[in-house]
Short mmCIF file of C-alpha atoms and ligand atoms in Angstrom, two decimals:
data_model
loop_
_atom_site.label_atom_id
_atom_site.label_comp_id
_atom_site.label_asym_id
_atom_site.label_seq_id
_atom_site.Cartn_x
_atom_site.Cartn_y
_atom_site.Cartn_z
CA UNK A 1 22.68 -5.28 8.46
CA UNK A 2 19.44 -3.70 9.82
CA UNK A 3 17.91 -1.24 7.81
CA UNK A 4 14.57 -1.03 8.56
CA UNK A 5 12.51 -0.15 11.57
CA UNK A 6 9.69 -1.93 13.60
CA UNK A 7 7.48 -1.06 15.52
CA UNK A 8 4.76 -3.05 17.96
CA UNK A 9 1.75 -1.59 18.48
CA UNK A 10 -0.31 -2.53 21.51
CA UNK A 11 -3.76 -2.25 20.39
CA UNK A 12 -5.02 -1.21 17.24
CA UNK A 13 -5.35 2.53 18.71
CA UNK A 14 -1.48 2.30 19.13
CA UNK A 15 -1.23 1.21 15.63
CA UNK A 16 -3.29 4.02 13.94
CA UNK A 17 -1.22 6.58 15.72
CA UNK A 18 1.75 5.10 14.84
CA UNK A 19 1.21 4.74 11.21
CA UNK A 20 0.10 7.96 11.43
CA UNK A 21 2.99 9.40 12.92
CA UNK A 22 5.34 7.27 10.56
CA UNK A 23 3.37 8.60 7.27
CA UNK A 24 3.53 12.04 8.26
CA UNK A 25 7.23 12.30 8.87
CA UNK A 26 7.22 10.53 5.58
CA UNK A 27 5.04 13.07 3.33
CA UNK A 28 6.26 16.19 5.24
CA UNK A 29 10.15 14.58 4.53
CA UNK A 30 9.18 14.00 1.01
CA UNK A 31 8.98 17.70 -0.26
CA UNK A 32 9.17 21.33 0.77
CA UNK A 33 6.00 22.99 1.35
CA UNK A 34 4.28 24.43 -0.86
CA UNK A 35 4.73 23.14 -4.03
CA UNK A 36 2.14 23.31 -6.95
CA UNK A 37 0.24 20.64 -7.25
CA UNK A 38 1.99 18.58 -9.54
CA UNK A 39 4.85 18.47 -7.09
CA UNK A 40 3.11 17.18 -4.75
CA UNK A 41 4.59 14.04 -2.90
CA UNK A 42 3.16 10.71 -4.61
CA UNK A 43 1.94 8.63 -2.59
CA UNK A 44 0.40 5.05 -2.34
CA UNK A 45 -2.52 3.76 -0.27
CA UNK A 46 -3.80 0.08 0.69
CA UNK A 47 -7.03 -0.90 1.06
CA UNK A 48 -8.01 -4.22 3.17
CA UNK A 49 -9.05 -4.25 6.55
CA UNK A 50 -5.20 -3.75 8.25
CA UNK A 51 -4.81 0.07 7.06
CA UNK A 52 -8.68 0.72 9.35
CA UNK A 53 -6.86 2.30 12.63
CA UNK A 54 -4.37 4.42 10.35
CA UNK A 55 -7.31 5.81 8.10
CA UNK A 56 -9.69 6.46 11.26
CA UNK A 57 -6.50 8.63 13.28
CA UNK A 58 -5.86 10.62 10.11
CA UNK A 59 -9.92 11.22 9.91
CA UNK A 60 -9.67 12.74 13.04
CA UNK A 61 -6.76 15.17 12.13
CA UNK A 62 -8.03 15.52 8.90
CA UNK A 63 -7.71 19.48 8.44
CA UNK A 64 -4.04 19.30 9.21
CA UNK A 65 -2.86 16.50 7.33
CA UNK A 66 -0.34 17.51 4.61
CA UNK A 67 -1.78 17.56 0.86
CA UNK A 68 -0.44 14.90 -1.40
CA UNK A 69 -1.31 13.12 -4.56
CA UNK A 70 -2.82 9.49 -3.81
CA UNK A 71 -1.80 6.67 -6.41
CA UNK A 72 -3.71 3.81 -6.88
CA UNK A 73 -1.65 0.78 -5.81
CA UNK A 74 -4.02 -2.04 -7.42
CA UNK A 75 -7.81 -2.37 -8.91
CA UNK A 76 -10.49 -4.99 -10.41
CA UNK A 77 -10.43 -5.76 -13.88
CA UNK A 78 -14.12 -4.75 -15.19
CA UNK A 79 -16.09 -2.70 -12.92
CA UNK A 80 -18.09 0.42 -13.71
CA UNK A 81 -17.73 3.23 -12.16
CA UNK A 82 -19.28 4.43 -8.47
CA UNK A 83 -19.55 0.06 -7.93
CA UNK A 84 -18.72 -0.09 -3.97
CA UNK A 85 -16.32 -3.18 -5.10
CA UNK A 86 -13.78 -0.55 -6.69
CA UNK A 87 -10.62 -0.03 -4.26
CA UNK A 88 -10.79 3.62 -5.75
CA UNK A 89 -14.25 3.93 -4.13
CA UNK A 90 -13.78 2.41 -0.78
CA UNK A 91 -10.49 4.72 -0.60
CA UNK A 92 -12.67 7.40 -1.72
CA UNK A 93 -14.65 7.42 1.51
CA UNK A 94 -12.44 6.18 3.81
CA UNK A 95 -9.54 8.25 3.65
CA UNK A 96 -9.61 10.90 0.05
CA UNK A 97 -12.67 12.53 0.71
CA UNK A 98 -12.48 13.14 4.57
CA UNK A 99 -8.71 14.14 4.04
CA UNK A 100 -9.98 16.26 1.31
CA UNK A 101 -7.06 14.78 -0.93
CA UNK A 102 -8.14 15.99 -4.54
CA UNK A 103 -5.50 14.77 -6.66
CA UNK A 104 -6.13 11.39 -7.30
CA UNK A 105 -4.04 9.10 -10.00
CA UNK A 106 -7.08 6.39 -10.28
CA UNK A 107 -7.34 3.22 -12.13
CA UNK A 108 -10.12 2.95 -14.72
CA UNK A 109 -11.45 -0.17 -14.06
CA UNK A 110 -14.06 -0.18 -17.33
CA UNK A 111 -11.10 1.10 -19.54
CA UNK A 112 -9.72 -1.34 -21.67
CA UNK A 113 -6.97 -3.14 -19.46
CA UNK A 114 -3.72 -3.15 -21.69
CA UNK A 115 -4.56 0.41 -23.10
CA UNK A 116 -5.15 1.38 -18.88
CA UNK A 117 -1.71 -0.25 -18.09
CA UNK A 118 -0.15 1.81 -21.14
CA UNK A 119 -1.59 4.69 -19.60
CA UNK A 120 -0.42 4.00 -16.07
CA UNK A 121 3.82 3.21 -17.11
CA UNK A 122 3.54 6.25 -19.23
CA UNK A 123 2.14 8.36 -16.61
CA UNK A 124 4.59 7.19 -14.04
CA UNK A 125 7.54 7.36 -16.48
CA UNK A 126 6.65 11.10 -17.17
CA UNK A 127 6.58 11.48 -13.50
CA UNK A 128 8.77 9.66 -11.91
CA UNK A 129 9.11 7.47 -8.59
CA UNK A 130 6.51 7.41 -5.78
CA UNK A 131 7.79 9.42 -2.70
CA UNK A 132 5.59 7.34 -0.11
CA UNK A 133 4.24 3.19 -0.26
CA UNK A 134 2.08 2.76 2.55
CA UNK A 135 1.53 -1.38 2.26
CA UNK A 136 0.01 -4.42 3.40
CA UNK A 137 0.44 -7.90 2.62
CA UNK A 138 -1.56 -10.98 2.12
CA UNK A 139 -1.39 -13.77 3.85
CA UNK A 140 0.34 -15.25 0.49
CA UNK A 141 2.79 -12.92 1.11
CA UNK A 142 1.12 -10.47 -1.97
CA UNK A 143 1.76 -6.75 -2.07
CA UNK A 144 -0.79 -4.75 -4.20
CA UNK A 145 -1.93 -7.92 -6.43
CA UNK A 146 1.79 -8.93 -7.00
CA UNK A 147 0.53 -12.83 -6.28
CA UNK A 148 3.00 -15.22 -5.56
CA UNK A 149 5.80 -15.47 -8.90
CA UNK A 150 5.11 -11.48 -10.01
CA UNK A 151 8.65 -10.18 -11.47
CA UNK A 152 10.50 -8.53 -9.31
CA UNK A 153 10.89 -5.84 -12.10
CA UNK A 154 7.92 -5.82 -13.37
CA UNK A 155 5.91 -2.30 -13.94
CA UNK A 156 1.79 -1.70 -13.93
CA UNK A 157 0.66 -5.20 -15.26
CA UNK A 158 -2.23 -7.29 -15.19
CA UNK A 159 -2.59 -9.80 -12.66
CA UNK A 160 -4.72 -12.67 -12.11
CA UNK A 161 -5.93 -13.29 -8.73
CA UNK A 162 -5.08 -15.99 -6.22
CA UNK A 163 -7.88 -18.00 -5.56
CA UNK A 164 -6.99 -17.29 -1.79
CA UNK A 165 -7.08 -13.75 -2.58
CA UNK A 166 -10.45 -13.42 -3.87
CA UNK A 167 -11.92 -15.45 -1.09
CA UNK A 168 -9.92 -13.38 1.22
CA UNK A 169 -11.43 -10.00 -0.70
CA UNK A 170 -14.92 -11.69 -1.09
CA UNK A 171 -14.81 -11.76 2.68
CA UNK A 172 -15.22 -7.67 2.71
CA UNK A 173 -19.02 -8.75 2.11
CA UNK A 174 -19.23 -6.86 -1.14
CA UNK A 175 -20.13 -9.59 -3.32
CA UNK A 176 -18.41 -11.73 -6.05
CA UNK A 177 -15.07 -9.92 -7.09
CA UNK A 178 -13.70 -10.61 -10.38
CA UNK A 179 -10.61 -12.79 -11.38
CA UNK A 180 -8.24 -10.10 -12.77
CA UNK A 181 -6.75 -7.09 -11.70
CA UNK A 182 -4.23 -4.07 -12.38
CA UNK A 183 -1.64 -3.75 -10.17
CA UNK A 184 1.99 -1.33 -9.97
CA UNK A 185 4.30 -3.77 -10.74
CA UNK A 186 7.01 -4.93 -7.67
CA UNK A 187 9.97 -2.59 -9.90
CA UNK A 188 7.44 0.69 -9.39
CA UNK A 189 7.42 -0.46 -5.55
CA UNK A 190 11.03 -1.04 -5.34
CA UNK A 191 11.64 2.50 -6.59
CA UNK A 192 9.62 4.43 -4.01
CA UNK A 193 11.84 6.58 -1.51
CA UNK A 194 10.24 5.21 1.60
CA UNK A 195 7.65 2.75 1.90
CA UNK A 196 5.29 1.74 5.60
CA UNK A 197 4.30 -2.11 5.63
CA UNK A 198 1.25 -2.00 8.07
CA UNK A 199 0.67 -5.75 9.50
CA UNK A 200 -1.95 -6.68 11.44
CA UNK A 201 -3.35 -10.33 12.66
CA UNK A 202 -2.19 -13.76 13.71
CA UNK A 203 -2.79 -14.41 10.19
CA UNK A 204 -0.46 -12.38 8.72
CA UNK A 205 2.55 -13.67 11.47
CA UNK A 206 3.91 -16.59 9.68
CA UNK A 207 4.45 -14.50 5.85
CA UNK A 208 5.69 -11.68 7.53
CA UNK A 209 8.28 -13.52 8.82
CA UNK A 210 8.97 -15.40 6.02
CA UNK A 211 9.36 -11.71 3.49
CA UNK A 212 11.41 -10.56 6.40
CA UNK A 213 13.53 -12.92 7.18
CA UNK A 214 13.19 -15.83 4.30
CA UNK A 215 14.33 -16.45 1.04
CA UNK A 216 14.22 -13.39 -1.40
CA UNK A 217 11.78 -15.21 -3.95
CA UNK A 218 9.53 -14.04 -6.40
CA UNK A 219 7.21 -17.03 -4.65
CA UNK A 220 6.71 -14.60 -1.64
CA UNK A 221 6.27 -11.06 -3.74
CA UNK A 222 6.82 -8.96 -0.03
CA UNK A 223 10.65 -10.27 0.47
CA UNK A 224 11.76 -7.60 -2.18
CA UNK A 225 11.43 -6.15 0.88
CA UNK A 226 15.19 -7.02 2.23
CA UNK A 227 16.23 -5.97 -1.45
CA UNK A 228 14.55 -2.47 -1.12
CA UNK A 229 17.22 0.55 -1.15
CA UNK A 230 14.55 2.87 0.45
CA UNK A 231 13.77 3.94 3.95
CA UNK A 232 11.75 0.71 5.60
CA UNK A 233 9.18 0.67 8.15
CA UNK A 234 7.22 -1.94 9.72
CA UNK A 235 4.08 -1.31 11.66
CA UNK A 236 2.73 -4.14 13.62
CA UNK A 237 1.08 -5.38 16.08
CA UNK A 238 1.56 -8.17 18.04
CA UNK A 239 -0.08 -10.69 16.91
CA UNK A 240 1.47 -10.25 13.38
CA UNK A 241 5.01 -9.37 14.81
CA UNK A 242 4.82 -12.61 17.16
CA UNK A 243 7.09 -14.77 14.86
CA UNK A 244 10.17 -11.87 14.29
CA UNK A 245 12.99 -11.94 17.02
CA UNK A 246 12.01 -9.96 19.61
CA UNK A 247 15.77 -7.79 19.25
CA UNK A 248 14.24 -6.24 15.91
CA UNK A 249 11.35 -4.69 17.12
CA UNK A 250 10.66 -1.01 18.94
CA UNK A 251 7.89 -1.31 21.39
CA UNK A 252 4.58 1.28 21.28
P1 PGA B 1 -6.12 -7.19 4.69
O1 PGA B 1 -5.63 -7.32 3.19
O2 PGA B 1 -5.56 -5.91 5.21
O3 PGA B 1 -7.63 -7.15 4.62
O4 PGA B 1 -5.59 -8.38 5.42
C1 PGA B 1 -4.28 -7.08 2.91
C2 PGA B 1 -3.91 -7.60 1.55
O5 PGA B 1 -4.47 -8.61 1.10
O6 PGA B 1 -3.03 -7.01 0.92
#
């Protein structure tokens, strides 16, 4: 049974709106309004080059956009703080600080990694689920840096990374990037309310297809996806949507 929705995006314009659209019906369904700010909704960000359109729409609304408290989806093992490698830094100036987003649940990259991944399952089991996953994927079919054989179940772990993932994330142009990384685990995923894939890219056609409509394997981390009890939404555009029968998607 369908339970998802999917939408193809025309140009990359198309896209941004309509992740934007999607994540706001998504953070203003989340909670009532206002709420202190540790009831905020939780939610969770991607970096990569996919989420660019989305980020750039909500710049331009950026006074109106609903407040919310950002969680770090995944971060390099090692870096010191303010290095422009640091996910929490490009977020930082791509989306936090022009949405004026304050509350911030950041990895410490310099922190020692097992006492940092303590800190993150405690933190989440004191608070509970994430309201919101906005997502992309690799083209190894990764989510966060859940490579290829992460647990479904698993919680905040460590994570060494693909060798096609760092040449992938080398390709930003920042420099070396190191091996290891925290990521939430697939289980913290798999327990948000609603999560937004964003897919963009010839590239990305064949695995999306594959987590959609494959085997449910822990060898392509994004088909939790037809496991996931939450509300599902795919936004695409048509290059990455080419491979998925053409009676799943809504056209934008
Ligand atoms: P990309 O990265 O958006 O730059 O393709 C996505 C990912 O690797 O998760």
């Amino acid at each position: 049974m369908k339970k998802y929705t999917i939408y193809k995006c025309v140009d990359d314009k198309s896209f941004g709106l309509r992740a934007k659209s999607v994540f706001l019906n998504a953070v203003y369904g989340a909670r009532f309004y206002p709420e202190a700010p540790e009831d905020l909704p939780r939610v969770v960000l991607p970096t990569g080059n996919t989420p660019l359109p989305f980020y750039s729409a909500l710049r331009d609304m950026a006074d109106d956009v609903p407040r919310f408290e950002y969680c770090q989806l995944d971060e390099y093992i090692g870096l010191s703080d303010g290095d422009e490698r640091l996910f929490s830094e490009w977020l930082k100036h791509e989306v936090l600080d022009p949405l004026k987003i304050t509350n911030r649940m950041i990895f410490n990259s310099a922190a020692d990694p097992h006492s940092e991944v303590e800190r993150i399952r405690d933190w989440y089991k004191e608070k509970g689920k994430i309201d919101v996953a906005v997502l992309g994927i690799g083209e190894n079919g990764h989510v966060g840096f859940n490579e290829p054989k992460s647990q479904f179940h698993a919680r905040a772990n460590i994570t060494n990374l693909a060798q096609s993932t760092i040449s992938s994330n080398e390709a930003y142009g920042k420099g070396a990037i190191p091996k290891q990384a925290i990521t939430l685990g697939i289980g913290d995923l798999m327990c948000a309310d609603e999560t937004i894939l964003l897919v963009r890219g010839e590239k990305k056609a064949d695995i999306l297809m594959q987590a959609l409509f494959g085997a449910v394997t822990e060898d392509v981390p994004a088909s939790y996806l037809q496991d996931y009890q939450g509300r599902l939404t795919i936004v695409g555009d048509a290059s990455a949507l080419s491979k998925i029968p053409k009676s799943q998607l809504l056209h934008h």
